[in-house]
Amino acid sequence: MDDRFIMGPHGQTRPAIDSGVLEHLFSMGDDAMRQALCDQLQADFRRLQGAIGDDRPTNAGRAAHELKGLAATVGAERLADMARTLDATEGELIPAARAVMVAALHREIDAVLAQLRRSSPDTEAR
């Protein structure tokens, strides 16, 4: 799966995660700390990916709220924007519109997870 989304009139693309933001986070420790942080981020994104599909608006809304903060922290601005939209509109969406948003969020989380895996110091061992 490609981790880029075509945007803008000139076919410009942005990566799923701003590598500068991610590298700044990872620079705060040694390889073991970097690996632990990368593993935790992947686990958190997978957990939230499952939670946003919850049929109960309260649970999905909480997950979207948490997801927007986590995404912004790692430099996944496109994902943060999408989660922000779901968080703001969760109670107002008809099921079909919600399903479309959740499917798009799942694809974007997959792109973020792929980029996190490539950023992992233990990539060769996986």
PDB file of C-alpha atoms in Angstrom:
ATOM      1  CA  MET A   1       0.000   0.000   0.000  1.00  0.00           C
ATOM      2  CA  ASP A   2       1.332   3.429  -0.923  1.00  0.00           C
ATOM      3  CA  ASP A   3       1.817   5.755   2.056  1.00  0.00           C
ATOM      4  CA  ARG A   4       1.095   8.888   0.060  1.00  0.00           C
ATOM      5  CA  PHE A   5      -2.121  10.618  -0.834  1.00  0.00           C
ATOM      6  CA  ILE A   6      -2.336  12.793  -3.934  1.00  0.00           C
ATOM      7  CA  MET A   7      -3.345  16.312  -3.021  1.00  0.00           C
ATOM      8  CA  GLY A   8      -3.287  19.642  -4.730  1.00  0.00           C
ATOM      9  CA  PRO A   9      -3.490  20.710  -8.344  1.00  0.00           C
ATOM     10  CA  HIS A  10      -0.004  19.520  -9.312  1.00  0.00           C
ATOM     11  CA  GLY A  11      -0.263  15.966  -8.002  1.00  0.00           C
ATOM     12  CA  GLN A  12       1.760  16.910  -4.937  1.00  0.00           C
ATOM     13  CA  THR A  13       1.924  14.233  -2.290  1.00  0.00           C
ATOM     14  CA  ARG A  14       2.603  14.242   1.397  1.00  0.00           C
ATOM     15  CA  PRO A  15       3.895  11.270   3.354  1.00  0.00           C
ATOM     16  CA  ALA A  16       1.619   9.724   5.971  1.00  0.00           C
ATOM     17  CA  ILE A  17       3.999  11.026   8.675  1.00  0.00           C
ATOM     18  CA  ASP A  18       6.279  14.055   8.621  1.00  0.00           C
ATOM     19  CA  SER A  19       9.626  12.293   9.036  1.00  0.00           C
ATOM     20  CA  GLY A  20      11.154  15.347  10.717  1.00  0.00           C
ATOM     21  CA  VAL A  21       8.596  15.238  13.528  1.00  0.00           C
ATOM     22  CA  LEU A  22       9.000  11.494  13.930  1.00  0.00           C
ATOM     23  CA  GLU A  23      12.798  11.675  13.942  1.00  0.00           C
ATOM     24  CA  HIS A  24      12.673  14.414  16.575  1.00  0.00           C
ATOM     25  CA  LEU A  25      10.605  12.102  18.801  1.00  0.00           C
ATOM     26  CA  PHE A  26      12.972   9.211  18.175  1.00  0.00           C
ATOM     27  CA  SER A  27      16.082  11.321  18.845  1.00  0.00           C
ATOM     28  CA  MET A  28      15.263  11.524  22.540  1.00  0.00           C
ATOM     29  CA  GLY A  29      16.863   8.197  23.371  1.00  0.00           C
ATOM     30  CA  ASP A  30      18.984   5.264  22.295  1.00  0.00           C
ATOM     31  CA  ASP A  31      17.950   2.497  19.879  1.00  0.00           C
ATOM     32  CA  ALA A  32      16.203   0.523  22.625  1.00  0.00           C
ATOM     33  CA  MET A  33      14.080   3.526  23.585  1.00  0.00           C
ATOM     34  CA  ARG A  34      13.394   4.276  19.922  1.00  0.00           C
ATOM     35  CA  GLN A  35      12.265   0.682  19.385  1.00  0.00           C
ATOM     36  CA  ALA A  36      10.054   0.752  22.479  1.00  0.00           C
ATOM     37  CA  LEU A  37       8.449   4.025  21.368  1.00  0.00           C
ATOM     38  CA  CYS A  38       7.936   2.728  17.834  1.00  0.00           C
ATOM     39  CA  ASP A  39       6.357  -0.488  19.163  1.00  0.00           C
ATOM     40  CA  GLN A  40       4.081   1.479  21.511  1.00  0.00           C
ATOM     41  CA  LEU A  41       2.989   3.858  18.751  1.00  0.00           C
ATOM     42  CA  GLN A  42       2.133   0.925  16.490  1.00  0.00           C
ATOM     43  CA  ALA A  43       0.140  -0.739  19.277  1.00  0.00           C
ATOM     44  CA  ASP A  44      -1.717   2.503  20.039  1.00  0.00           C
ATOM     45  CA  PHE A  45      -2.584   3.103  16.385  1.00  0.00           C
ATOM     46  CA  ARG A  46      -3.812  -0.499  15.965  1.00  0.00           C
ATOM     47  CA  ARG A  47      -5.936  -0.215  19.136  1.00  0.00           C
ATOM     48  CA  LEU A  48      -7.480   3.049  17.984  1.00  0.00           C
ATOM     49  CA  GLN A  49      -8.029   1.667  14.504  1.00  0.00           C
ATOM     50  CA  GLY A  50     -10.250  -1.005  16.032  1.00  0.00           C
ATOM     51  CA  ALA A  51     -11.990   1.401  18.385  1.00  0.00           C
ATOM     52  CA  ILE A  52     -13.057   3.933  15.753  1.00  0.00           C
ATOM     53  CA  GLY A  53     -15.132   1.208  14.132  1.00  0.00           C
ATOM     54  CA  ASP A  54     -17.165   0.761  17.346  1.00  0.00           C
ATOM     55  CA  ASP A  55     -20.890   1.194  16.702  1.00  0.00           C
ATOM     56  CA  ARG A  56     -21.354   3.089  19.960  1.00  0.00           C
ATOM     57  CA  PRO A  57     -20.811   6.792  19.204  1.00  0.00           C
ATOM     58  CA  THR A  58     -19.360   7.487  22.661  1.00  0.00           C
ATOM     59  CA  ASN A  59     -16.586   4.899  22.259  1.00  0.00           C
ATOM     60  CA  ALA A  60     -15.854   5.839  18.648  1.00  0.00           C
ATOM     61  CA  GLY A  61     -15.837   9.531  19.570  1.00  0.00           C
ATOM     62  CA  ARG A  62     -13.347   8.938  22.384  1.00  0.00           C
ATOM     63  CA  ALA A  63     -11.141   6.927  20.054  1.00  0.00           C
ATOM     64  CA  ALA A  64     -11.269   9.650  17.383  1.00  0.00           C
ATOM     65  CA  HIS A  65     -10.365  12.265  20.003  1.00  0.00           C
ATOM     66  CA  GLU A  66      -7.392  10.215  21.205  1.00  0.00           C
ATOM     67  CA  LEU A  67      -6.372   9.408  17.630  1.00  0.00           C
ATOM     68  CA  LYS A  68      -6.218  13.071  16.589  1.00  0.00           C
ATOM     69  CA  GLY A  69      -3.822  13.842  19.446  1.00  0.00           C
ATOM     70  CA  LEU A  70      -1.610  10.833  18.824  1.00  0.00           C
ATOM     71  CA  ALA A  71      -1.491  11.503  15.091  1.00  0.00           C
ATOM     72  CA  ALA A  72      -0.548  15.152  15.612  1.00  0.00           C
ATOM     73  CA  THR A  73       2.187  14.145  18.062  1.00  0.00           C
ATOM     74  CA  VAL A  74       3.954  11.927  15.507  1.00  0.00           C
ATOM     75  CA  GLY A  75       3.467  14.314  12.574  1.00  0.00           C
ATOM     76  CA  ALA A  76       0.613  12.443  10.881  1.00  0.00           C
ATOM     77  CA  GLU A  77      -1.268  15.632  10.070  1.00  0.00           C
ATOM     78  CA  ARG A  78      -3.578  14.164   7.448  1.00  0.00           C
ATOM     79  CA  LEU A  79      -4.687  11.475   9.919  1.00  0.00           C
ATOM     80  CA  ALA A  80      -5.064  14.072  12.669  1.00  0.00           C
ATOM     81  CA  ASP A  81      -7.323  16.154  10.405  1.00  0.00           C
ATOM     82  CA  MET A  82      -9.454  13.147   9.525  1.00  0.00           C
ATOM     83  CA  ALA A  83      -9.795  12.123  13.181  1.00  0.00           C
ATOM     84  CA  ARG A  84     -10.621  15.711  14.129  1.00  0.00           C
ATOM     85  CA  THR A  85     -13.461  15.683  11.594  1.00  0.00           C
ATOM     86  CA  LEU A  86     -14.851  12.394  12.907  1.00  0.00           C
ATOM     87  CA  ASP A  87     -14.548  13.628  16.493  1.00  0.00           C
ATOM     88  CA  ALA A  88     -16.457  16.827  15.675  1.00  0.00           C
ATOM     89  CA  THR A  89     -19.224  15.148  13.682  1.00  0.00           C
ATOM     90  CA  GLU A  90     -19.578  11.695  15.268  1.00  0.00           C
ATOM     91  CA  GLY A  91     -23.002  12.319  16.808  1.00  0.00           C
ATOM     92  CA  GLU A  92     -24.425  13.834  13.629  1.00  0.00           C
ATOM     93  CA  LEU A  93     -23.384  11.250  11.040  1.00  0.00           C
ATOM     94  CA  ILE A  94     -25.741   8.848   9.364  1.00  0.00           C
ATOM     95  CA  PRO A  95     -24.380   5.290   9.351  1.00  0.00           C
ATOM     96  CA  ALA A  96     -23.376   5.355   5.670  1.00  0.00           C
ATOM     97  CA  ALA A  97     -21.376   8.577   6.045  1.00  0.00           C
ATOM     98  CA  ARG A  98     -19.747   7.271   9.209  1.00  0.00           C
ATOM     99  CA  ALA A  99     -18.760   4.045   7.428  1.00  0.00           C
ATOM    100  CA  VAL A 100     -17.073   6.033   4.654  1.00  0.00           C
ATOM    101  CA  MET A 101     -15.129   8.120   7.187  1.00  0.00           C
ATOM    102  CA  VAL A 102     -14.093   5.075   9.205  1.00  0.00           C
ATOM    103  CA  ALA A 103     -12.912   3.246   6.059  1.00  0.00           C
ATOM    104  CA  ALA A 104     -10.797   6.257   5.073  1.00  0.00           C
ATOM    105  CA  LEU A 105      -9.367   6.466   8.604  1.00  0.00           C
ATOM    106  CA  HIS A 106      -8.481   2.759   8.505  1.00  0.00           C
ATOM    107  CA  ARG A 107      -6.577   3.227   5.237  1.00  0.00           C
ATOM    108  CA  GLU A 108      -4.731   6.249   6.610  1.00  0.00           C
ATOM    109  CA  ILE A 109      -3.827   4.421   9.820  1.00  0.00           C
ATOM    110  CA  ASP A 110      -2.485   1.558   7.671  1.00  0.00           C
ATOM    111  CA  ALA A 111      -0.253   4.087   5.865  1.00  0.00           C
ATOM    112  CA  VAL A 112       0.956   5.518   9.187  1.00  0.00           C
ATOM    113  CA  LEU A 113       1.673   2.017  10.518  1.00  0.00           C
ATOM    114  CA  ALA A 114       3.632   1.172   7.367  1.00  0.00           C
ATOM    115  CA  GLN A 115       5.773   4.267   7.787  1.00  0.00           C
ATOM    116  CA  LEU A 116       6.317   3.515  11.473  1.00  0.00           C
ATOM    117  CA  ARG A 117       7.460  -0.017  10.592  1.00  0.00           C
ATOM    118  CA  ARG A 118       9.956   1.400   8.109  1.00  0.00           C
ATOM    119  CA  SER A 119      11.195   3.821  10.791  1.00  0.00           C
ATOM    120  CA  SER A 120      11.761   1.068  13.320  1.00  0.00           C
ATOM    121  CA  PRO A 121      15.409   0.340  14.173  1.00  0.00           C
ATOM    122  CA  ASP A 122      14.451  -3.345  14.264  1.00  0.00           C
ATOM    123  CA  THR A 123      12.992  -3.346  10.732  1.00  0.00           C
ATOM    124  CA  GLU A 124      15.437  -5.944   9.418  1.00  0.00           C
ATOM    125  CA  ALA A 125      14.426  -8.431  12.109  1.00  0.00           C
ATOM    126  CA  ARG A 126      10.686  -8.271  11.250  1.00  0.00           C
TER     127      ARG A 126
END
